[in-house]
Amino acid sequence: MRNIEEFSVINDYEDTKLAWDAYKKHHSSEPSREYYIFHTANVNIEVQEQEFIGIRGLR
């Protein structure tokens, strides 16, 4: 599990697609920053790190 000490809320979205579109936009403009999407129904914010196994396609 990843312990996130500090974070900021960028925006809230009613539609999941809009949240993902904003995530992609933010991530492409600043790829070195970490962005997450969490549902407000979650009491605890937990991020489980997983080792990447696979190959990404060409961009």
mmCIF file of N, CA, C and O in Angstrom:
data_model
loop_
_atom_site.group_PDB
_atom_site.id
_atom_site.type_symbol
_atom_site.label_atom_id
_atom_site.label_comp_id
_atom_site.label_asym_id
_atom_site.label_seq_id
_atom_site.Cartn_x
_atom_site.Cartn_y
_atom_site.Cartn_z
ATOM 1 N N MET A 1 0.835 -1.185 0.000
ATOM 2 C CA MET A 1 0.000 0.000 0.000
ATOM 3 C C MET A 1 0.876 1.243 0.000
ATOM 4 O O MET A 1 1.948 1.254 0.578
ATOM 5 N N ARG A 2 0.397 2.240 -0.627
ATOM 6 C CA ARG A 2 1.112 3.516 -0.716
ATOM 7 C C ARG A 2 0.509 4.486 0.276
ATOM 8 O O ARG A 2 -0.711 4.620 0.368
ATOM 9 N N ASN A 3 1.350 5.154 1.015
ATOM 10 C CA ASN A 3 0.893 6.140 1.975
ATOM 11 C C ASN A 3 1.031 7.526 1.344
ATOM 12 O O ASN A 3 2.140 7.991 1.104
ATOM 13 N N ILE A 4 -0.076 8.180 1.088
ATOM 14 C CA ILE A 4 -0.065 9.512 0.493
ATOM 15 C C ILE A 4 -0.211 10.510 1.625
ATOM 16 O O ILE A 4 -1.244 10.589 2.284
ATOM 17 N N GLU A 5 0.853 11.257 1.858
ATOM 18 C CA GLU A 5 0.896 12.211 2.965
ATOM 19 C C GLU A 5 0.082 13.472 2.673
ATOM 20 O O GLU A 5 -0.560 14.025 3.550
ATOM 21 N N GLU A 6 0.154 13.947 1.447
ATOM 22 C CA GLU A 6 -0.466 15.218 1.112
ATOM 23 C C GLU A 6 -1.012 15.155 -0.312
ATOM 24 O O GLU A 6 -0.372 14.608 -1.196
ATOM 25 N N PHE A 7 -2.200 15.690 -0.511
ATOM 26 C CA PHE A 7 -2.753 15.752 -1.862
ATOM 27 C C PHE A 7 -3.724 16.913 -1.969
ATOM 28 O O PHE A 7 -4.156 17.465 -0.963
ATOM 29 N N SER A 8 -4.027 17.288 -3.186
ATOM 30 C CA SER A 8 -4.966 18.378 -3.454
ATOM 31 C C SER A 8 -6.080 17.865 -4.352
ATOM 32 O O SER A 8 -5.841 17.067 -5.243
ATOM 33 N N VAL A 9 -7.258 18.357 -4.114
ATOM 34 C CA VAL A 9 -8.393 18.038 -4.977
ATOM 35 C C VAL A 9 -8.367 19.019 -6.139
ATOM 36 O O VAL A 9 -8.343 20.233 -5.939
ATOM 37 N N ILE A 10 -8.330 18.496 -7.349
ATOM 38 C CA ILE A 10 -8.288 19.349 -8.536
ATOM 39 C C ILE A 10 -9.695 19.767 -8.941
ATOM 40 O O ILE A 10 -9.947 20.916 -9.256
ATOM 41 N N ASN A 11 -10.615 18.802 -8.898
ATOM 42 C CA ASN A 11 -11.987 19.082 -9.307
ATOM 43 C C ASN A 11 -12.871 17.927 -8.879
ATOM 44 O O ASN A 11 -12.377 16.890 -8.459
ATOM 45 N N ASP A 12 -14.163 18.104 -8.980
ATOM 46 C CA ASP A 12 -15.085 16.993 -8.776
ATOM 47 C C ASP A 12 -15.928 16.839 -10.034
ATOM 48 O O ASP A 12 -16.184 17.798 -10.745
ATOM 49 N N TYR A 13 -16.314 15.596 -10.302
ATOM 50 C CA TYR A 13 -17.017 15.282 -11.542
ATOM 51 C C TYR A 13 -18.219 14.400 -11.245
ATOM 52 O O TYR A 13 -18.146 13.490 -10.432
ATOM 53 N N GLU A 14 -19.295 14.682 -11.924
ATOM 54 C CA GLU A 14 -20.493 13.847 -11.825
ATOM 55 C C GLU A 14 -20.364 12.618 -12.721
ATOM 56 O O GLU A 14 -20.929 11.576 -12.437
ATOM 57 N N ASP A 15 -19.608 12.757 -13.798
ATOM 58 C CA ASP A 15 -19.492 11.717 -14.809
ATOM 59 C C ASP A 15 -18.077 11.138 -14.800
ATOM 60 O O ASP A 15 -17.090 11.880 -14.873
ATOM 61 N N THR A 16 -17.975 9.817 -14.718
ATOM 62 C CA THR A 16 -16.678 9.146 -14.695
ATOM 63 C C THR A 16 -15.874 9.434 -15.959
ATOM 64 O O THR A 16 -14.659 9.631 -15.891
ATOM 65 N N LYS A 17 -16.531 9.485 -17.089
ATOM 66 C CA LYS A 17 -15.819 9.760 -18.353
ATOM 67 C C LYS A 17 -15.157 11.130 -18.309
ATOM 68 O O LYS A 17 -14.024 11.299 -18.745
ATOM 69 N N LEU A 18 -15.842 12.119 -17.769
ATOM 70 C CA LEU A 18 -15.259 13.453 -17.650
ATOM 71 C C LEU A 18 -14.039 13.447 -16.725
ATOM 72 O O LEU A 18 -13.052 14.125 -16.982
ATOM 73 N N ALA A 19 -14.118 12.662 -15.660
ATOM 74 C CA ALA A 19 -12.982 12.555 -14.739
ATOM 75 C C ALA A 19 -11.778 11.933 -15.443
ATOM 76 O O ALA A 19 -10.652 12.417 -15.306
ATOM 77 N N TRP A 20 -12.004 10.872 -16.213
ATOM 78 C CA TRP A 20 -10.902 10.237 -16.941
ATOM 79 C C TRP A 20 -10.340 11.142 -18.025
ATOM 80 O O TRP A 20 -9.126 11.191 -18.248
ATOM 81 N N ASP A 21 -11.194 11.877 -18.702
ATOM 82 C CA ASP A 21 -10.721 12.823 -19.722
ATOM 83 C C ASP A 21 -9.826 13.888 -19.090
ATOM 84 O O ASP A 21 -8.778 14.238 -19.635
ATOM 85 N N ALA A 22 -10.226 14.391 -17.926
ATOM 86 C CA ALA A 22 -9.416 15.394 -17.221
ATOM 87 C C ALA A 22 -8.108 14.777 -16.738
ATOM 88 O O ALA A 22 -7.052 15.408 -16.824
ATOM 89 N N TYR A 23 -8.169 13.541 -16.261
ATOM 90 C CA TYR A 23 -6.954 12.841 -15.825
ATOM 91 C C TYR A 23 -5.950 12.755 -16.971
ATOM 92 O O TYR A 23 -4.778 13.083 -16.805
ATOM 93 N N LYS A 24 -6.423 12.329 -18.138
ATOM 94 C CA LYS A 24 -5.539 12.200 -19.308
ATOM 95 C C LYS A 24 -4.937 13.546 -19.699
ATOM 96 O O LYS A 24 -3.754 13.639 -20.028
ATOM 97 N N LYS A 25 -5.743 14.601 -19.643
ATOM 98 C CA LYS A 25 -5.265 15.933 -19.996
ATOM 99 C C LYS A 25 -4.178 16.390 -19.011
ATOM 100 O O LYS A 25 -3.116 16.853 -19.427
ATOM 101 N N HIS A 26 -4.433 16.243 -17.721
ATOM 102 C CA HIS A 26 -3.457 16.655 -16.709
ATOM 103 C C HIS A 26 -2.185 15.821 -16.810
ATOM 104 O O HIS A 26 -1.080 16.346 -16.738
ATOM 105 N N HIS A 27 -2.346 14.525 -16.961
ATOM 106 C CA HIS A 27 -1.183 13.640 -17.011
ATOM 107 C C HIS A 27 -0.329 13.907 -18.253
ATOM 108 O O HIS A 27 0.899 13.871 -18.170
ATOM 109 N N SER A 28 -0.959 14.192 -19.377
ATOM 110 C CA SER A 28 -0.170 14.452 -20.588
ATOM 111 C C SER A 28 0.558 15.796 -20.502
ATOM 112 O O SER A 28 1.639 15.952 -21.059
ATOM 113 N N SER A 29 -0.010 16.758 -19.778
ATOM 114 C CA SER A 29 0.655 18.053 -19.652
ATOM 115 C C SER A 29 1.776 18.031 -18.615
ATOM 116 O O SER A 29 2.731 18.798 -18.719
ATOM 117 N N GLU A 30 1.672 17.163 -17.607
ATOM 118 C CA GLU A 30 2.712 17.038 -16.576
ATOM 119 C C GLU A 30 2.909 15.557 -16.233
ATOM 120 O O GLU A 30 2.466 15.095 -15.181
ATOM 121 N N PRO A 31 3.572 14.800 -17.097
ATOM 122 C CA PRO A 31 3.692 13.353 -16.881
ATOM 123 C C PRO A 31 4.512 12.951 -15.657
ATOM 124 O O PRO A 31 4.400 11.822 -15.185
ATOM 125 N N SER A 32 5.304 13.857 -15.103
ATOM 126 C CA SER A 32 6.106 13.507 -13.919
ATOM 127 C C SER A 32 5.288 13.564 -12.624
ATOM 128 O O SER A 32 5.708 13.025 -11.607
ATOM 129 N N ARG A 33 4.128 14.189 -12.667
ATOM 130 C CA ARG A 33 3.271 14.266 -11.476
ATOM 131 C C ARG A 33 2.365 13.048 -11.406
ATOM 132 O O ARG A 33 2.051 12.425 -12.406
ATOM 133 N N GLU A 34 1.944 12.734 -10.208
ATOM 134 C CA GLU A 34 1.020 11.614 -10.014
ATOM 135 C C GLU A 34 -0.394 12.156 -9.874
ATOM 136 O O GLU A 34 -0.630 13.118 -9.151
ATOM 137 N N TYR A 35 -1.317 11.525 -10.562
ATOM 138 C CA TYR A 35 -2.726 11.890 -10.489
ATOM 139 C C TYR A 35 -3.529 10.638 -10.174
ATOM 140 O O TYR A 35 -3.223 9.555 -10.652
ATOM 141 N N TYR A 36 -4.558 10.789 -9.359
ATOM 142 C CA TYR A 36 -5.439 9.680 -8.999
ATOM 143 C C TYR A 36 -6.876 10.153 -9.081
ATOM 144 O O TYR A 36 -7.168 11.331 -8.911
ATOM 145 N N ILE A 37 -7.760 9.216 -9.315
ATOM 146 C CA ILE A 37 -9.196 9.483 -9.280
ATOM 147 C C ILE A 37 -9.775 8.630 -8.159
ATOM 148 O O ILE A 37 -9.575 7.416 -8.132
ATOM 149 N N PHE A 38 -10.474 9.266 -7.237
ATOM 150 C CA PHE A 38 -11.110 8.565 -6.129
ATOM 151 C C PHE A 38 -12.585 8.911 -6.084
ATOM 152 O O PHE A 38 -12.971 10.044 -6.352
ATOM 153 N N HIS A 39 -13.384 7.947 -5.710
ATOM 154 C CA HIS A 39 -14.815 8.179 -5.541
ATOM 155 C C HIS A 39 -15.048 8.754 -4.148
ATOM 156 O O HIS A 39 -14.420 8.335 -3.177
ATOM 157 N N THR A 40 -15.946 9.711 -4.043
ATOM 158 C CA THR A 40 -16.186 10.377 -2.759
ATOM 159 C C THR A 40 -16.840 9.465 -1.724
ATOM 160 O O THR A 40 -16.855 9.797 -0.547
ATOM 161 N N ALA A 41 -17.344 8.318 -2.142
ATOM 162 C CA ALA A 41 -17.928 7.376 -1.190
ATOM 163 C C ALA A 41 -16.854 6.656 -0.372
ATOM 164 O O ALA A 41 -17.156 6.056 0.657
ATOM 165 N N ASN A 42 -15.591 6.712 -0.828
ATOM 166 C CA ASN A 42 -14.504 6.061 -0.106
ATOM 167 C C ASN A 42 -14.169 6.838 1.163
ATOM 168 O O ASN A 42 -13.890 8.034 1.104
ATOM 169 N N VAL A 43 -14.197 6.148 2.284
ATOM 170 C CA VAL A 43 -13.853 6.778 3.551
ATOM 171 C C VAL A 43 -12.333 6.919 3.656
ATOM 172 O O VAL A 43 -11.812 7.959 4.052
ATOM 173 N N ASN A 44 -11.616 5.879 3.268
ATOM 174 C CA ASN A 44 -10.158 5.882 3.306
ATOM 175 C C ASN A 44 -9.609 5.945 1.881
ATOM 176 O O ASN A 44 -10.131 5.305 0.986
ATOM 177 N N ILE A 45 -8.564 6.723 1.717
ATOM 178 C CA ILE A 45 -7.894 6.816 0.426
ATOM 179 C C ILE A 45 -6.725 5.846 0.443
ATOM 180 O O ILE A 45 -5.778 6.023 1.212
ATOM 181 N N GLU A 46 -6.802 4.786 -0.349
ATOM 182 C CA GLU A 46 -5.752 3.774 -0.394
ATOM 183 C C GLU A 46 -5.293 3.582 -1.833
ATOM 184 O O GLU A 46 -6.105 3.505 -2.750
ATOM 185 N N VAL A 47 -3.981 3.519 -2.006
ATOM 186 C CA VAL A 47 -3.397 3.275 -3.317
ATOM 187 C C VAL A 47 -2.516 2.050 -3.194
ATOM 188 O O VAL A 47 -1.582 2.032 -2.401
ATOM 189 N N GLN A 48 -2.832 1.027 -3.946
ATOM 190 C CA GLN A 48 -2.037 -0.196 -3.928
ATOM 191 C C GLN A 48 -1.116 -0.186 -5.132
ATOM 192 O O GLN A 48 -1.569 -0.118 -6.281
ATOM 193 N N GLU A 49 0.184 -0.223 -4.871
ATOM 194 C CA GLU A 49 1.160 -0.235 -5.959
ATOM 195 C C GLU A 49 1.272 -1.645 -6.522
ATOM 196 O O GLU A 49 1.291 -2.607 -5.783
ATOM 197 N N GLN A 50 1.349 -1.725 -7.842
ATOM 198 C CA GLN A 50 1.528 -2.995 -8.516
ATOM 199 C C GLN A 50 2.691 -2.866 -9.486
ATOM 200 O O GLN A 50 2.827 -1.850 -10.169
ATOM 201 N N GLU A 51 3.493 -3.887 -9.535
ATOM 202 C CA GLU A 51 4.603 -3.893 -10.470
ATOM 203 C C GLU A 51 4.051 -3.993 -11.885
ATOM 204 O O GLU A 51 3.152 -4.787 -12.154
ATOM 205 N N PHE A 52 4.590 -3.171 -12.786
ATOM 206 C CA PHE A 52 4.131 -3.189 -14.171
ATOM 207 C C PHE A 52 4.707 -4.407 -14.871
ATOM 208 O O PHE A 52 5.918 -4.608 -14.904
ATOM 209 N N ILE A 53 3.835 -5.253 -15.392
ATOM 210 C CA ILE A 53 4.292 -6.403 -16.165
ATOM 211 C C ILE A 53 3.606 -6.337 -17.528
ATOM 212 O O ILE A 53 2.415 -6.512 -17.647
ATOM 213 N N GLY A 54 4.369 -6.014 -18.520
ATOM 214 C CA GLY A 54 3.808 -5.892 -19.850
ATOM 215 C C GLY A 54 4.606 -4.919 -20.668
ATOM 216 O O GLY A 54 5.625 -4.396 -20.238
ATOM 217 N N ILE A 55 4.134 -4.683 -21.854
ATOM 218 C CA ILE A 55 4.811 -3.806 -22.781
ATOM 219 C C ILE A 55 3.830 -2.744 -23.232
ATOM 220 O O ILE A 55 2.704 -3.068 -23.636
ATOM 221 N N ARG A 56 4.251 -1.511 -23.158
ATOM 222 C CA ARG A 56 3.398 -0.426 -23.647
ATOM 223 C C ARG A 56 3.619 -0.259 -25.140
ATOM 224 O O ARG A 56 4.725 -0.433 -25.635
ATOM 225 N N GLY A 57 2.573 0.086 -25.822
ATOM 226 C CA GLY A 57 2.673 0.286 -27.271
ATOM 227 C C GLY A 57 3.400 1.563 -27.631
ATOM 228 O O GLY A 57 3.648 2.417 -26.780
ATOM 229 N N LEU A 58 3.713 1.701 -28.893
ATOM 230 C CA LEU A 58 4.362 2.912 -29.368
ATOM 231 C C LEU A 58 3.379 4.073 -29.323
ATOM 232 O O LEU A 58 2.202 3.911 -29.549
ATOM 233 N N ARG A 59 3.900 5.244 -29.062
ATOM 234 C CA ARG A 59 3.021 6.422 -28.991
ATOM 235 C C ARG A 59 3.180 7.255 -30.202
ATOM 236 O O ARG A 59 4.109 7.407 -30.817
#
